[in-house]
PDB file of C-alpha atoms in Angstrom:
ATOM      1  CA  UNK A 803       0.000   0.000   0.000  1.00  0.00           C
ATOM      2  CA  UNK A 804       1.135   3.540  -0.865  1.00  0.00           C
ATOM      3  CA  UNK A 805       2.022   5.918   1.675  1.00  0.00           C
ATOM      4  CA  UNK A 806      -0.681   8.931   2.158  1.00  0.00           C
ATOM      5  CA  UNK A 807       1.355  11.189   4.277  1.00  0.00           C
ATOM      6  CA  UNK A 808       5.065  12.654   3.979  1.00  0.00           C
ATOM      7  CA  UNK A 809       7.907  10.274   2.965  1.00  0.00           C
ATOM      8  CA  UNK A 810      11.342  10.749   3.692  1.00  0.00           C
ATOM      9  CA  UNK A 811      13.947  12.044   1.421  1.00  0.00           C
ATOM     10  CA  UNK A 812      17.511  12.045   1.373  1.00  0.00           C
ATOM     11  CA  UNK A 813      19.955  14.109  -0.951  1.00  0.00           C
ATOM     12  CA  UNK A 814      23.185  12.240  -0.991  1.00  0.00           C
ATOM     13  CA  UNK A 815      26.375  12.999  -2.845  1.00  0.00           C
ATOM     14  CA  UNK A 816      29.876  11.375  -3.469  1.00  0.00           C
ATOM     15  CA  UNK A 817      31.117  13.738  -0.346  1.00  0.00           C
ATOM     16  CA  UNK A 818      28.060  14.284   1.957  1.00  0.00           C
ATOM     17  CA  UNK A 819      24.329  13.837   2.825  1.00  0.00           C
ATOM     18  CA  UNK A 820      23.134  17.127   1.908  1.00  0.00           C
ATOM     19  CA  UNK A 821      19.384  16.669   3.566  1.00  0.00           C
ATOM     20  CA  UNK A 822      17.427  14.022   5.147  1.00  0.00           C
ATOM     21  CA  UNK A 823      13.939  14.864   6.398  1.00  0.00           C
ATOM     22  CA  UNK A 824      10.161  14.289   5.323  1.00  0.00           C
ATOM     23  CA  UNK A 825       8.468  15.972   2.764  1.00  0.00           C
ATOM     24  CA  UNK A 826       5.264  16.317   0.742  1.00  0.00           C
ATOM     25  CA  UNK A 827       6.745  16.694  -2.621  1.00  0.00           C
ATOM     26  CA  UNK A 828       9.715  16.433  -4.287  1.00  0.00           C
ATOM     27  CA  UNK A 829      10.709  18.132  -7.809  1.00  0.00           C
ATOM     28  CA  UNK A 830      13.480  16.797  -9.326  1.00  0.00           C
ATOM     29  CA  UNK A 831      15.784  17.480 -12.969  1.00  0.00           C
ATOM     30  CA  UNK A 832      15.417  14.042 -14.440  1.00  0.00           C
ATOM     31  CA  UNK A 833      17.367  13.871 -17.732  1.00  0.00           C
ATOM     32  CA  UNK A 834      14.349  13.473 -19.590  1.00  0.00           C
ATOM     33  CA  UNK A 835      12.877  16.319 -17.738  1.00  0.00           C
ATOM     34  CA  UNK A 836      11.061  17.612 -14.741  1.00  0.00           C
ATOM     35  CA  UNK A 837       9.018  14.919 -11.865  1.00  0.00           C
ATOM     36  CA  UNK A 838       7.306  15.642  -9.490  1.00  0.00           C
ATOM     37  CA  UNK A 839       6.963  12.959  -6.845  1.00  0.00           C
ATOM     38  CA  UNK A 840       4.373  13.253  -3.904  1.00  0.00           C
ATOM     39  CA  UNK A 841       3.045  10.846  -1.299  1.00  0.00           C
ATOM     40  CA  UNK A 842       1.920   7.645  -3.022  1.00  0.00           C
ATOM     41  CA  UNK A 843       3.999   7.724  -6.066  1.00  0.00           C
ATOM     42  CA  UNK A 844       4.757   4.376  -8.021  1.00  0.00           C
ATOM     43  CA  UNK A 845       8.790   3.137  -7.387  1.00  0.00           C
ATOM     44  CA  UNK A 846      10.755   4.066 -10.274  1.00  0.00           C
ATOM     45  CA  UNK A 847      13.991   5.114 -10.976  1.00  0.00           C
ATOM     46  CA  UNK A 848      15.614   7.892 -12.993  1.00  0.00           C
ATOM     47  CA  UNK A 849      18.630   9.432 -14.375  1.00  0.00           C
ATOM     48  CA  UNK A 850      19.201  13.189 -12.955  1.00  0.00           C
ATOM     49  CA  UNK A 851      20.159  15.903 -15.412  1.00  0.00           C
ATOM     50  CA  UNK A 852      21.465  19.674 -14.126  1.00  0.00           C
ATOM     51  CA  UNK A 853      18.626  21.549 -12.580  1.00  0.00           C
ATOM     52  CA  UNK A 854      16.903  22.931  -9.617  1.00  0.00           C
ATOM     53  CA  UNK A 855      15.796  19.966  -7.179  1.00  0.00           C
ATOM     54  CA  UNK A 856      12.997  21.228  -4.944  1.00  0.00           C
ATOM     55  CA  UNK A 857      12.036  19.612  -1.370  1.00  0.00           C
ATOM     56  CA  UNK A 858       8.878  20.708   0.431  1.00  0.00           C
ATOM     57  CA  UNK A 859       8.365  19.957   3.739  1.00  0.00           C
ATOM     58  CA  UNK A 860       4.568  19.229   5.163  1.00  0.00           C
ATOM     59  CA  UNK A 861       4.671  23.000   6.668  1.00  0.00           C
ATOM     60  CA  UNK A 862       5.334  24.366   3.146  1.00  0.00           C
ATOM     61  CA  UNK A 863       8.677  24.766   3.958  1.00  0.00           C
ATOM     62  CA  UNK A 864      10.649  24.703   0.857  1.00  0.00           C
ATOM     63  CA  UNK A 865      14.647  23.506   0.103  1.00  0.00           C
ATOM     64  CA  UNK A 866      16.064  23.877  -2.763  1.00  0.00           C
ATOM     65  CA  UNK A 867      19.659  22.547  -4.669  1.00  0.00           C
ATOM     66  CA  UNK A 868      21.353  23.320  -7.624  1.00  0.00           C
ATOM     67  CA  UNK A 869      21.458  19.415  -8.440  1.00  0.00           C
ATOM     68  CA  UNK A 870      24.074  17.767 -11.462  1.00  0.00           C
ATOM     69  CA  UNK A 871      23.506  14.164 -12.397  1.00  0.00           C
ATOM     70  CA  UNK A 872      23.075  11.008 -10.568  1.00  0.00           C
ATOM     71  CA  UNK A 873      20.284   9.334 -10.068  1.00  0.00           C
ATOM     72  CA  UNK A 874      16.495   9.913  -8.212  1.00  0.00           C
ATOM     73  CA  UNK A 875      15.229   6.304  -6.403  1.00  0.00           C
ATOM     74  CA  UNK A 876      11.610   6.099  -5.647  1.00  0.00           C
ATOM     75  CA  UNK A 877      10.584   3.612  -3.702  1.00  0.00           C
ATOM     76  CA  UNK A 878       7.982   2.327  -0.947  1.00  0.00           C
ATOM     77  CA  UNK A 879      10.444   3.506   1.950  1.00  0.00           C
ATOM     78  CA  UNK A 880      10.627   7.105   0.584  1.00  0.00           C
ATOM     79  CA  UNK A 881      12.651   8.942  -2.659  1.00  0.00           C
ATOM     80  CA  UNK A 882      16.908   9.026  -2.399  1.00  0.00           C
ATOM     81  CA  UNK A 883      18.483  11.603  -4.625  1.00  0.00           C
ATOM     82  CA  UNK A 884      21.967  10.093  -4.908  1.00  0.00           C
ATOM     83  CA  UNK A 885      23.315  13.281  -7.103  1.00  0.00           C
ATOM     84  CA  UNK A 886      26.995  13.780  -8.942  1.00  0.00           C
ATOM     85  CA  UNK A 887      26.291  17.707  -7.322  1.00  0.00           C
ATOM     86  CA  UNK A 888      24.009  19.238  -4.759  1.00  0.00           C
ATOM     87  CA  UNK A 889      24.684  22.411  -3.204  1.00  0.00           C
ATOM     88  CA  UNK A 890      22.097  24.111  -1.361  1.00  0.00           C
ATOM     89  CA  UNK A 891      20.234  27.851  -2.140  1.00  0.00           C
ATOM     90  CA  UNK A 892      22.250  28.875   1.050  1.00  0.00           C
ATOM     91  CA  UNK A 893      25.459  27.928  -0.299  1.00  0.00           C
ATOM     92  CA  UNK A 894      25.346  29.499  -3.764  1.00  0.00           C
ATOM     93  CA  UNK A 895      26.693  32.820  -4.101  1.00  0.00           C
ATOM     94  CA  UNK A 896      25.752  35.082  -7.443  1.00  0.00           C
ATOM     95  CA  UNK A 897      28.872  36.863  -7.528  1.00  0.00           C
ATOM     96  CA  UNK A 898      30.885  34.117  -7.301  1.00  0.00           C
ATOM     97  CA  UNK A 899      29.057  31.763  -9.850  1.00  0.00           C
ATOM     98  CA  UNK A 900      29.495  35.085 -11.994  1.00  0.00           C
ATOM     99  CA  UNK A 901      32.785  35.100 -11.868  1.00  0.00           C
ATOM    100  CA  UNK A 902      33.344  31.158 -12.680  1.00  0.00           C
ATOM    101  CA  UNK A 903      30.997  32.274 -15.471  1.00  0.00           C
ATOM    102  CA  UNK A 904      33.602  34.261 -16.775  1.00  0.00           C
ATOM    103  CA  UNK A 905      36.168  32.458 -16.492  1.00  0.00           C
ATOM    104  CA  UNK A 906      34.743  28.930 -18.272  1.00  0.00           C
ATOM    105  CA  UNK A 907      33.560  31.120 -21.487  1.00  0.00           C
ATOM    106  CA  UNK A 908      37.169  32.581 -21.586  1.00  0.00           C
ATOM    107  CA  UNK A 909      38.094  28.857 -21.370  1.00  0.00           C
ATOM    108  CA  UNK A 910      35.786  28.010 -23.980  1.00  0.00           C
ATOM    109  CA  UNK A 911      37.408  30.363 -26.307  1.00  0.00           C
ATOM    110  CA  UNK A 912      40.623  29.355 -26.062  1.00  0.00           C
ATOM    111  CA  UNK A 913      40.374  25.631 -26.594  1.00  0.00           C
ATOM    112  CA  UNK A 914      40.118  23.515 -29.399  1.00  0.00           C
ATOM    113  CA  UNK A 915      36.646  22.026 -30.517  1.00  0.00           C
ATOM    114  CA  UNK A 916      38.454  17.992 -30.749  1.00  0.00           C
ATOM    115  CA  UNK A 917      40.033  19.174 -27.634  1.00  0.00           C
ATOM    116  CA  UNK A 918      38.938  16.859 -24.367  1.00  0.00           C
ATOM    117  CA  UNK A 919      38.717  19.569 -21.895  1.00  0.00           C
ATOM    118  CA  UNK A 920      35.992  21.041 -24.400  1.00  0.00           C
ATOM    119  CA  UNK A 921      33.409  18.724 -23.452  1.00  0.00           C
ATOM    120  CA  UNK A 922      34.188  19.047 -19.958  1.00  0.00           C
ATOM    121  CA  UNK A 923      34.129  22.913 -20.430  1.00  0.00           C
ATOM    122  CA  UNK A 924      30.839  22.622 -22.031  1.00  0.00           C
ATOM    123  CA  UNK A 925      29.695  20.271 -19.123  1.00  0.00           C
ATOM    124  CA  UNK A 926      30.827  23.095 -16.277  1.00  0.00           C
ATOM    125  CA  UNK A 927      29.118  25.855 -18.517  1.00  0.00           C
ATOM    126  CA  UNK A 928      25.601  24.040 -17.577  1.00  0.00           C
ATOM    127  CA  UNK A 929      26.990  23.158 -14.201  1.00  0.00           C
ATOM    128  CA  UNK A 930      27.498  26.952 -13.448  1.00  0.00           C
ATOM    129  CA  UNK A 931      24.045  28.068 -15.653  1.00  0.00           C
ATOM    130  CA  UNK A 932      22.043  25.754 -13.174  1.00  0.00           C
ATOM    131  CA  UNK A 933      23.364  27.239  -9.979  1.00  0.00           C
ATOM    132  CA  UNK A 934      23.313  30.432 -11.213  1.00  0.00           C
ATOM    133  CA  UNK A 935      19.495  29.708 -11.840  1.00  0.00           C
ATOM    134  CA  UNK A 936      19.089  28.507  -8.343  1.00  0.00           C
ATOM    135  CA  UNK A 937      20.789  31.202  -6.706  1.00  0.00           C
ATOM    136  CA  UNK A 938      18.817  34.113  -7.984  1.00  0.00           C
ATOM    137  CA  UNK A 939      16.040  32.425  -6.237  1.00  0.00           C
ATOM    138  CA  UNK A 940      17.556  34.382  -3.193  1.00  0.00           C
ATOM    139  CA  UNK A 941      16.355  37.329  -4.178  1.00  0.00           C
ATOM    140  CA  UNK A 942      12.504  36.262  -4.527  1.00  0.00           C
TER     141      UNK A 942
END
C-alpha cells in the first residue's frame, strides 16, 4: 500500500548527505525532464540531469539545490536523490558563480573544438548556468 502522508527524502552525494527529512513533494531534474513525486507515487527510478531539485516539507517549507547528475530512487520507503552535485540555495553565491561564469567562457574560447577539456568545459558551462538559476532564487 502507498504511503498517504510525507515520505522521507535524502539528498546524498559522493562527499556528503546534503538533507534528510520528510516531505510532501519532491521536484526533481530528471534527464528526460522535470518529476514531481508526492506521497503515493509508483517506485521508479531515474537518471538526474542539471537543474533545480525542490524539497517541500509538510509546513510548506521549501529547500532547494542546484542538483548535477546522478540518479532519483523512488521507492515504498521514501525517494533518495543520490546526485553527482548538490549544493544548497544557502550555499550558492551570485557573484561568485558570476565570476566562474567568466572564467569557463574565456576557457571556452581558447580551446580547441576535438580538444577533451571542451566537453568538460561545455559540461561546467551548464553546471554553473544551473546554480546560477538557483541562486537568484535568493532574491525572490
Amino acid at each position: 500500500m502507498a504511503v498517504a502522508g510525507p515520505f522521507h527524502c535524502e539528498v546524498i552525494t559522493p562527499f556528503r548527505k546534503a538533507a534528510s527529512l520528510d516531505v510532501i513533494e519532491v521536484i526533481a531534474p530528471a534527464a528526460s525532464g522535470e518529476v514531481g513525486i508526492l506521497p503515493g507515487h509508483t517506485p521508479f527510478l531515474a537518471m538526474l540531469g542539471s537543474g533545480p531539485l525542490r524539497l517541500r516539507e509538510p509546513g510548506g517549507k521549501e529547500h532547494i539545490f542546484a542538483c548535477h547528475g546522478g540518479f532519483l530512487q523512488v521507492s515504498e520507503k521514501g525517494v533518495v536523490v543520490l546526485a553527482d552535485k548538490a549544493e544548497s540555495l544557502d550555499e550558492l553565491d551570485p557573484v561568485e558563480i558570476e565570476k566562474q561564469r567568466n572564467e569557463l567562457e574565456h576557457v571556452l574560447k581558447s580551446i580547441s573544438f576535438t580538444s577533451e577539456d571542451y566537453a568538460r568545459t561545455v559540461s561546467n558551462i551548464e553546471e554553473n548556468r544551473t546554480r546560477a538559476h538557483v541562486a537568484r532564487q535568493k532574491t525572490h
